[in-house]
Short mmCIF file of C-alpha atoms in Angstrom, two decimals:
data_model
loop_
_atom_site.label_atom_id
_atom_site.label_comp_id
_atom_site.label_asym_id
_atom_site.label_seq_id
_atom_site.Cartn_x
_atom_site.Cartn_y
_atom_site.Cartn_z
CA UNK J 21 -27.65 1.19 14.24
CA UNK J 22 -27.29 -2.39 15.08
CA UNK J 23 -25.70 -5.60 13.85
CA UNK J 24 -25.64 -9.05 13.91
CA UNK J 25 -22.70 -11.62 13.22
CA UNK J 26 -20.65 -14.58 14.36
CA UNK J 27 -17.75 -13.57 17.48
CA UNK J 28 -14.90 -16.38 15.92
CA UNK J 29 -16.04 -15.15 12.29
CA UNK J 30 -15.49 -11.76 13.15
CA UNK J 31 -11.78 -12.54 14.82
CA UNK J 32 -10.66 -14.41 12.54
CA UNK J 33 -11.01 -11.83 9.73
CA UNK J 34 -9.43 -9.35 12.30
CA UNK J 35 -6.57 -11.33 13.10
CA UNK J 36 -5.62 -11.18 9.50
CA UNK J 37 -6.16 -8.01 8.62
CA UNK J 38 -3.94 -7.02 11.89
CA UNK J 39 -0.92 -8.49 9.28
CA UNK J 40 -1.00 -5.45 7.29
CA UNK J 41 -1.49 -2.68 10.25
CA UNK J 42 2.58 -0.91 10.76
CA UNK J 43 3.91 -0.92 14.25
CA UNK J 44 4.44 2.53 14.26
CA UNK J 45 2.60 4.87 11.73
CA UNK J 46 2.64 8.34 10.47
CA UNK J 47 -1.27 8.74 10.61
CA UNK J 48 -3.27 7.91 13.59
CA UNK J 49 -6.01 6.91 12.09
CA UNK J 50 -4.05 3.84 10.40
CA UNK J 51 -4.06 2.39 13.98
CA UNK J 52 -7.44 1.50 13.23
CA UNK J 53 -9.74 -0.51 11.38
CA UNK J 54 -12.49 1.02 8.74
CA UNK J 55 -15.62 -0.65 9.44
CA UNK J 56 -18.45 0.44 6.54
CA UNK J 57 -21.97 -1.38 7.11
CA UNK J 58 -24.10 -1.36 3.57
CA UNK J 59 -26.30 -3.77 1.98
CA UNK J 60 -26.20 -6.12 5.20
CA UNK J 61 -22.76 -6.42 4.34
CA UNK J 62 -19.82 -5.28 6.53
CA UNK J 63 -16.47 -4.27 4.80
CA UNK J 64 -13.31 -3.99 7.45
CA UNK J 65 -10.28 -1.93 5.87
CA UNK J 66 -6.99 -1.90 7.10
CA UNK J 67 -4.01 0.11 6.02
CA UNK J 68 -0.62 0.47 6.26
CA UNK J 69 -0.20 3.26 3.67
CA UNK J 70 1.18 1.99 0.93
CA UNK J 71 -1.29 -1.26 1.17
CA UNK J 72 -4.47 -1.45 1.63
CA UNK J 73 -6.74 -4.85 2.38
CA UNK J 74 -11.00 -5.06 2.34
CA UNK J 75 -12.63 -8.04 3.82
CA UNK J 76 -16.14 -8.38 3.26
CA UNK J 77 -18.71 -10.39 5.78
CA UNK J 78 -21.75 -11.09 5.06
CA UNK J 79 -24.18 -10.33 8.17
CA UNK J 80 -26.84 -12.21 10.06
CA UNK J 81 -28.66 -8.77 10.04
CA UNK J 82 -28.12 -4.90 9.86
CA UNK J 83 -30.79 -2.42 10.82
CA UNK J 84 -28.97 0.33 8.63
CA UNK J 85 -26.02 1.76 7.11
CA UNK J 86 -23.04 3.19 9.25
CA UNK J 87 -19.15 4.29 8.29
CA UNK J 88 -16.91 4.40 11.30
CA UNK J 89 -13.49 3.81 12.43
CA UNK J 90 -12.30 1.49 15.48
CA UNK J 91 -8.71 0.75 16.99
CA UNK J 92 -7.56 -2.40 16.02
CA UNK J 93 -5.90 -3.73 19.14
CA UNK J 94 -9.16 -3.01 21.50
CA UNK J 95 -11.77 -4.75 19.31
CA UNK J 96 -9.38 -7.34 18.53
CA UNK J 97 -8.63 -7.92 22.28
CA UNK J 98 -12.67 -7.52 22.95
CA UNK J 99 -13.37 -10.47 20.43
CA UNK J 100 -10.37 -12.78 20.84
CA UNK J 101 -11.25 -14.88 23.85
CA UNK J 102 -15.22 -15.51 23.03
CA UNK J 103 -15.96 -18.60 22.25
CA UNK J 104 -18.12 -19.35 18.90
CA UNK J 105 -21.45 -17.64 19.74
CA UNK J 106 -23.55 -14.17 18.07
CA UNK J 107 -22.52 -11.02 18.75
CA UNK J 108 -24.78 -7.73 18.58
CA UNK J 109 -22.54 -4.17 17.83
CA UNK J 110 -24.46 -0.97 18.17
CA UNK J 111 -23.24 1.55 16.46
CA UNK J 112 -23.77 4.94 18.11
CA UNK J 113 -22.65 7.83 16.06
CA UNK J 114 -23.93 10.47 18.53
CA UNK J 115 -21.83 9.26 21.22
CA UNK J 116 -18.95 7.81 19.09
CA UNK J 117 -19.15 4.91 20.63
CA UNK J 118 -19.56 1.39 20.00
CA UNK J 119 -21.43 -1.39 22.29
CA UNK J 120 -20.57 -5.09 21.81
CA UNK J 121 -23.06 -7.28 23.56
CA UNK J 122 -22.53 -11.12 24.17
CA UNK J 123 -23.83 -13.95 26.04
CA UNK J 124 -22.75 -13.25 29.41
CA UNK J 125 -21.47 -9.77 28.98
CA UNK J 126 -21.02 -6.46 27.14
CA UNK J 127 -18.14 -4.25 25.86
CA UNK J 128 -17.91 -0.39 24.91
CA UNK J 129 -15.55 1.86 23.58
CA UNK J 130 -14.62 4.44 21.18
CA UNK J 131 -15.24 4.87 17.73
CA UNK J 132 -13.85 7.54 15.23
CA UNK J 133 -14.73 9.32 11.98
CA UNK J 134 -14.58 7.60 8.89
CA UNK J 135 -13.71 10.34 7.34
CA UNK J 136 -10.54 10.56 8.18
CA UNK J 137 -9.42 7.30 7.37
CA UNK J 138 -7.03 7.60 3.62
CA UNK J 139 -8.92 5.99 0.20
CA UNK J 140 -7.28 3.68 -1.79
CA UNK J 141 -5.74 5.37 -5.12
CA UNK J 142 -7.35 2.91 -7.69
CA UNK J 143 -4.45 1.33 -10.80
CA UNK J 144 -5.15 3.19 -14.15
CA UNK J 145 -7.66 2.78 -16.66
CA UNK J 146 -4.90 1.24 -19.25
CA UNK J 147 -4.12 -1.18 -16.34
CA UNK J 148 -3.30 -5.13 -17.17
CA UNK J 149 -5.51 -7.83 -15.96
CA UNK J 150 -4.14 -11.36 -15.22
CA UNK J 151 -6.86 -13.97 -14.12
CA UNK J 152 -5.74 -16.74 -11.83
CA UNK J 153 -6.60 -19.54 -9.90
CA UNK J 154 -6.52 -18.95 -6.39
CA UNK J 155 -4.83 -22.47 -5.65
CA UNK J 156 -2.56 -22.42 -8.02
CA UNK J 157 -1.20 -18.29 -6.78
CA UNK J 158 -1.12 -19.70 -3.26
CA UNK J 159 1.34 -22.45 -4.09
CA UNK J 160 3.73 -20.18 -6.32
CA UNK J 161 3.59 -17.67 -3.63
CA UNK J 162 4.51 -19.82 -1.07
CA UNK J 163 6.90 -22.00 -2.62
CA UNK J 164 8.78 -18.95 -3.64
CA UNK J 165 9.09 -16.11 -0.93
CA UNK J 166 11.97 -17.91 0.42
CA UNK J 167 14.37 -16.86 -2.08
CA UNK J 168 13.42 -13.05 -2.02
CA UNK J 169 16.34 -10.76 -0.63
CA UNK J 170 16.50 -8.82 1.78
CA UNK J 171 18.87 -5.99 -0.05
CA UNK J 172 18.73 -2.68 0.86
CA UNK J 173 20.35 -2.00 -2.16
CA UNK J 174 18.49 -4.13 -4.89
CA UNK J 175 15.19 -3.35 -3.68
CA UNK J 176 13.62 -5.03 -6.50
CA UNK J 177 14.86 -8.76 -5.81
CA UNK J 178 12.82 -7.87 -2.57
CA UNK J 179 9.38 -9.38 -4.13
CA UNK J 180 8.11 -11.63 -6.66
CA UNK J 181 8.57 -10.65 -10.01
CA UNK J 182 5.22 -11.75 -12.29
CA UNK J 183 6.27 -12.16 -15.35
CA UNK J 184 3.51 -12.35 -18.32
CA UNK J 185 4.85 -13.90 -21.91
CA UNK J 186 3.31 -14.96 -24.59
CA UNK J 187 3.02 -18.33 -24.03
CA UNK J 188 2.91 -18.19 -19.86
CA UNK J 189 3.23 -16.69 -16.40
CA UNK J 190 6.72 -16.80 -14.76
CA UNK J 191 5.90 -16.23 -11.29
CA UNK J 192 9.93 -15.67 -9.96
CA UNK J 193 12.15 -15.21 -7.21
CA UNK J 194 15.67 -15.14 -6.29
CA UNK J 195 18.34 -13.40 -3.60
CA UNK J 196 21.35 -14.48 -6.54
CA UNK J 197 22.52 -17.80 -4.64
CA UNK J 198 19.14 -19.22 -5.16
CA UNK J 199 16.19 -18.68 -7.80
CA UNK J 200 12.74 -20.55 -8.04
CA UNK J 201 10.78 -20.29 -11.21
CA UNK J 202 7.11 -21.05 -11.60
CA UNK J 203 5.80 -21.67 -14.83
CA UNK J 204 2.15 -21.30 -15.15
CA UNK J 205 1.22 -22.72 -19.00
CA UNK J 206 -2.73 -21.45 -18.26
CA UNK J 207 -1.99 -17.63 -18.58
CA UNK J 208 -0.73 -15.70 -21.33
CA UNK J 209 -0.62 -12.60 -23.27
CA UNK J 210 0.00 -11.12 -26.41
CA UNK J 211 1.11 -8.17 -24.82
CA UNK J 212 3.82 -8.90 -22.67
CA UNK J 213 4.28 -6.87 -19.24
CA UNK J 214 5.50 -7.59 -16.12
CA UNK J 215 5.76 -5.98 -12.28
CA UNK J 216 7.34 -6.74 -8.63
CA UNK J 217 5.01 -7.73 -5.83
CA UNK J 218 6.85 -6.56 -2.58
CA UNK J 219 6.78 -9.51 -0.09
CA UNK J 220 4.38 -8.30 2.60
CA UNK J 221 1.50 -7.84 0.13
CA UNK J 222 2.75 -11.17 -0.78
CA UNK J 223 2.47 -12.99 2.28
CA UNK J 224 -0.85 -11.46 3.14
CA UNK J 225 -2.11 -12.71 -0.11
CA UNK J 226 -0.89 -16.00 1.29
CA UNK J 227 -2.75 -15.74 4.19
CA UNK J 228 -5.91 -14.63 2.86
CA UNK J 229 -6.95 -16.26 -0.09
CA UNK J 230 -8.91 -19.28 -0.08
CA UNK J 231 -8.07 -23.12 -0.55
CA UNK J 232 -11.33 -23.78 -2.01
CA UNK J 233 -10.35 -22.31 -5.45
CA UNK J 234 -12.28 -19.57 -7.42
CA UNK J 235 -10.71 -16.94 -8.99
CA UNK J 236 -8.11 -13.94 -8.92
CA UNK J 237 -8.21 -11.02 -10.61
CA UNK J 238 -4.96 -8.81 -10.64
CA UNK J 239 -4.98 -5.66 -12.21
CA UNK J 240 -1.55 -3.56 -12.29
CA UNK J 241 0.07 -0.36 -14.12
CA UNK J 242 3.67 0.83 -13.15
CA UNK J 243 3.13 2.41 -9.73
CA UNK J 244 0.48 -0.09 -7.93
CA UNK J 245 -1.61 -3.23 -8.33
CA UNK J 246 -5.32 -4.08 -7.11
CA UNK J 247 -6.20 -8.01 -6.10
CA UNK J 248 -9.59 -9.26 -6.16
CA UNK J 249 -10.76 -12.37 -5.24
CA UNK J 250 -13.72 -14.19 -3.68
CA UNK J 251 -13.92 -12.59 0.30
CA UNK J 252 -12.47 -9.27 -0.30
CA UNK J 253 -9.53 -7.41 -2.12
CA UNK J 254 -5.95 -5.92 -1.89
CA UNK J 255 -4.18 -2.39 -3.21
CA UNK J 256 -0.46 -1.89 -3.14
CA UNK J 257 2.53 0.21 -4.38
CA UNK J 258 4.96 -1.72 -6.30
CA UNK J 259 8.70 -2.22 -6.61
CA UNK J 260 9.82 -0.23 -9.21
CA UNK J 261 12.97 -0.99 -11.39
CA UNK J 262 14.35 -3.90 -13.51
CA UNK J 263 13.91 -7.05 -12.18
CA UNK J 264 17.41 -9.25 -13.11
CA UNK J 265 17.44 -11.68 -16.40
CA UNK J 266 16.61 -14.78 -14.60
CA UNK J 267 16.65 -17.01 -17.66
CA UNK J 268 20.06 -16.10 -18.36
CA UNK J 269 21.23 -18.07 -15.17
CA UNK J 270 18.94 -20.96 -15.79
CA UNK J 271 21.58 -23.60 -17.55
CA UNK J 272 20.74 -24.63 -21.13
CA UNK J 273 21.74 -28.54 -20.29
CA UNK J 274 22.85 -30.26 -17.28
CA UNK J 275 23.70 -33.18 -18.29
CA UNK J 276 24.00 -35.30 -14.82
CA UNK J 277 20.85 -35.86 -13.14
CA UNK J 278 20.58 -37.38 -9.45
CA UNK J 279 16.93 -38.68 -8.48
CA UNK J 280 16.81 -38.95 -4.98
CA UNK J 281 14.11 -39.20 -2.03
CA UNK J 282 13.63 -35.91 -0.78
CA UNK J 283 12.39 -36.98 2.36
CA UNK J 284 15.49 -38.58 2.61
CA UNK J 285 17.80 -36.55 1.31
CA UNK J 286 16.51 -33.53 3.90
CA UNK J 287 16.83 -35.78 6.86
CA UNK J 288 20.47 -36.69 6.18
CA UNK J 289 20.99 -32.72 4.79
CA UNK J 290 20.03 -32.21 8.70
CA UNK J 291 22.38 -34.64 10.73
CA UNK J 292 25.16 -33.36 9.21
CA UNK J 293 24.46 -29.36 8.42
CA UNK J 294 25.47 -29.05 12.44
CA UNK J 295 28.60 -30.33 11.75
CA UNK J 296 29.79 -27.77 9.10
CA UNK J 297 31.12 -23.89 9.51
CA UNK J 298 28.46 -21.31 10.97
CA UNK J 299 30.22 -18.82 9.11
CA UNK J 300 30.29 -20.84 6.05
CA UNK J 301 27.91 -23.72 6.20
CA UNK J 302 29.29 -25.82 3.28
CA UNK J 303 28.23 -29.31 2.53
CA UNK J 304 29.84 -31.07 -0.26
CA UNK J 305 28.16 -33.43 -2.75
CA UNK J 306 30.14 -36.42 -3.70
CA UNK J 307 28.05 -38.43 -5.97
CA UNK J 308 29.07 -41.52 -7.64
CA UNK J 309 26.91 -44.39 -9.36
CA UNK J 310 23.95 -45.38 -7.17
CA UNK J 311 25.35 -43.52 -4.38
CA UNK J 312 25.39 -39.58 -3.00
CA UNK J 313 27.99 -39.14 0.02
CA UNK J 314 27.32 -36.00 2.07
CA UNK J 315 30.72 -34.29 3.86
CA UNK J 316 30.50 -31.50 6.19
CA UNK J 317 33.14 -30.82 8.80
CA UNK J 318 34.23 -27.11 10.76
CA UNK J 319 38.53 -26.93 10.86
CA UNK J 320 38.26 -24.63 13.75
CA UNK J 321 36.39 -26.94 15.91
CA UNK J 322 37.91 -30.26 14.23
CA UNK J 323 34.27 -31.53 13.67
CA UNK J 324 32.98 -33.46 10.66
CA UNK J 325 29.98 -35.73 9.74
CA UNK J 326 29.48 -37.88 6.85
CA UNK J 327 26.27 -39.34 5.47
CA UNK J 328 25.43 -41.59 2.40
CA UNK J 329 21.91 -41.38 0.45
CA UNK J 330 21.05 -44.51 -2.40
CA UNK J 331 20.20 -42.43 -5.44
CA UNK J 332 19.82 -42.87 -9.06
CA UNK J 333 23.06 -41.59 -11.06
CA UNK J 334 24.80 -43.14 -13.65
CA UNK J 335 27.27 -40.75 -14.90
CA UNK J 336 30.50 -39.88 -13.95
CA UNK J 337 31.87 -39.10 -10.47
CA UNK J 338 32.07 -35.64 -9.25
CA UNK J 339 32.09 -33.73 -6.11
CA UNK J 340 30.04 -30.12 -5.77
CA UNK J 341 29.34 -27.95 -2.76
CA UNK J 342 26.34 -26.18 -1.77
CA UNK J 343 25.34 -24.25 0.96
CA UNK J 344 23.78 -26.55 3.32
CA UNK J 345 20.54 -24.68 4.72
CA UNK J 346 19.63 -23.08 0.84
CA UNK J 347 19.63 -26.78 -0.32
CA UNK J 348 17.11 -27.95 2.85
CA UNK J 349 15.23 -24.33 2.00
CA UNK J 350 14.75 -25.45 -1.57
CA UNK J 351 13.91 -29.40 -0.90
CA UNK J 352 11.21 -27.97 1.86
CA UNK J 353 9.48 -25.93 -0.84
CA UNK J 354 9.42 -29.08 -3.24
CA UNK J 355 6.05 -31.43 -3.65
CA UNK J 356 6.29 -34.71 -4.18
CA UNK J 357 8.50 -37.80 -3.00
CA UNK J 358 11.54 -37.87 -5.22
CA UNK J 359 13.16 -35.01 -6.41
CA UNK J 360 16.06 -34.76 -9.67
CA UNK J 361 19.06 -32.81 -9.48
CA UNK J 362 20.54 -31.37 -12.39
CA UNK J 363 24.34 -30.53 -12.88
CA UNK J 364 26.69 -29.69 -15.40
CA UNK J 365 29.98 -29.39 -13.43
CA UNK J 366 30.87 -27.99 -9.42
CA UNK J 367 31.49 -24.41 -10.92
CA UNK J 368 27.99 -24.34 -12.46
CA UNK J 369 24.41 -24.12 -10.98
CA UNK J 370 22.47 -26.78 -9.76
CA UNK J 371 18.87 -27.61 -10.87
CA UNK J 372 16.54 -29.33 -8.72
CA UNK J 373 12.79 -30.04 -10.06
CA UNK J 374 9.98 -32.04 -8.49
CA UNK J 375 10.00 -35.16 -10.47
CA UNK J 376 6.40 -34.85 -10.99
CA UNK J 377 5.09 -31.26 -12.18
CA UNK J 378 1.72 -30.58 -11.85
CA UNK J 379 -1.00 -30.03 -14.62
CA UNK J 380 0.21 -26.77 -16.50
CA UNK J 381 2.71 -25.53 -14.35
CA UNK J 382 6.43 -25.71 -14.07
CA UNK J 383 8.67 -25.78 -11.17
CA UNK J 384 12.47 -25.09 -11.24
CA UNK J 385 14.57 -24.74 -8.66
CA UNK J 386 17.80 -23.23 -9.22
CA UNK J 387 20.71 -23.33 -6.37
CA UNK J 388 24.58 -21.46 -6.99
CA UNK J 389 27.42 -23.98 -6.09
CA UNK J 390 30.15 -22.92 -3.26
CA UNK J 391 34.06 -23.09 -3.57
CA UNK J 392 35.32 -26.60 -2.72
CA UNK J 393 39.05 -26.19 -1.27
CA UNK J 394 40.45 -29.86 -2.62
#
């Protein structure tokens, strides 16, 4: 059988379902993509086991219906390099073989069963559905996967941890120095549940959804999770286990607030993070009315730097320390021009929040404080 579609159409999707393919796996077929023609549509699968991601295309044209399975790396290196143009495949089953003819050229090489390649174990039939703006997923998503860990340990502060209320979705994550929070006022349930969404199914989902909005659907049971949305969808095993009490660490009151330029705040955060401890990279808040003096110095090498930011503060003087490159991670994953910093006192945790939230959502930002030695 033949068919018909776009060469940079066909790499891009390729290119991102390549994310989810292991480097080494335990079944050879898994080293390849699952191409299934039907309905002039073409579905490509890729796997890595425990998560599974469809993309469909729609074709220019399809003479028939055809199930087959092709390495990733060699039709990903056939397509790369052409330039925006139609491409025909022929599919020929007999053979096992696929031909891939352009405009000044032609390609051929192996194809495999399709039969071989694993199916996707679908989420129960009691499962929970959550429906959700793809827009609105993206930014939690991406604002947040820099405060997963990376504990061996505590696998499940390894992922985002979605968790449904009944009166929102708390979309969190946190490594236990630092903790982001989003809010999302537009979703609720009567019957509460939650789940952990390791990062890699994470950060496909950030790759692959669209900007142009539409919907998600996520249904999810205890063991696994399936994520439709507009140009395909996504399986995957989830992290089982408690996720930590997050709102317990979240200060009732902090009753100093700093609002600051973030812009500028990150730029001085910069000139004088080289100056602290690589072991230890401490920078110390001193803030005072009007005024927010940044300190960093390194005894061993007898370097220091000093910076001053205008801010808006009115209460009293104090002096807190933070960890230097957590405090430019959370500013980076901020919107917005100004940002407010909450604090109570330099042994508590430090709030910051965008000073403008957007339409029914709710962004904190929660950073531990670091021993000064006064």
């Amino acid at each position: 059988m033949i068919f018909n579609l776009s060469s940079s159409l066909l790499s891009s999707k390729l290119q991102t379902l390549s994310k989810v393919i292991a480097n080494k796996n335990a079944i050879a077929i898994l080293d390849c993509f699952l191409f299934e023609i039907k309905n002039n549509q073409l579905t490509i699968t890729a796997s890595d086991s425990e998560n599974t991601i469809h993309c469909i295309i729609e074709l220019d044209s399809a003479d028939g219906e055809a199930s087959f399975a092709v390495n990733n790396q060699t039709i990903i290196d056939a397509v790369k390099e052409l330039p925006e143009q139609p491409l025909s495949l022929d599919v020929n089953m007999n053979e096992q073989k696929i031909y891939i003819t352009y405009q000044n050229g032609s390609y051929n090489f192996p194809i495999f069963s399709a039969e071989e390649y694993p199916r996707v174990q679908t989420v129960s039939s009691d499962a929970t559905t959550i429906v959700i703006d793809s827009n609105i997923l993206v930014d939690a998503i991406t604002r947040s996967l820099f405060a997963t860990a990376q504990d061996e340990l505590r696998p499940v502060m390894n992922g985002l941890y979605f968790d449904l209320l009944s009166d929102s979705l708390s979309i969190v994550a946190t490594d236990g120095q630092k903790l982001v929070r989003n809010k999302i006022f537009t979703i609720k349930s009567d019957k509460e549940s939650a789940f952990i969404l390791p990062k890699k199914p994470a950060n496909l989902l950030k790759n692959v959804l669209s900007k142009d909005g539409g919907d998600v659907i996520i249904r999810y049971d205890q063991r696994s999770a399936e994520i439709s949305y507009a140009e395909g969808n996504l399986s995957c095993r989830l992290i089982e286990g408690r996720f930590p009490n997050y709102n317990s660490v979240i200060p009732v009151a902090n009753p100093n607030q700093i609002v600051i330029d973030r812009r500028s705040l990150i730029g001085a955060i910069r000139r004088v993070l080289p100056f602290a401890s690589e072991a230890s990279p401490l920078i110390r808040f001193r803030i005072e009315q009007g005024v927010l003096t940044l300190n960093a110095e390194d005894i061993d090498f007898s370097t220091s730097a000093k910076e001053s930011v205008v801010c808006n503060y009115a209460g009293n003087a104090m002096s807190i320390g933070f960890k230097g490159t957590s405090m430019l991670d959370i500013l980076n994953n901020l919107d917005g021009d100004d940002v407010t910093i909450e604090l109570a006192d330099p042994s508590r945790a430090g709030i910051v929040l965008p000073n403008k939230q957007l339409e029914n959502v709710d962004v904190l930002m929660l950073i531990m404080p670091m021993l000064l030695n006064d």
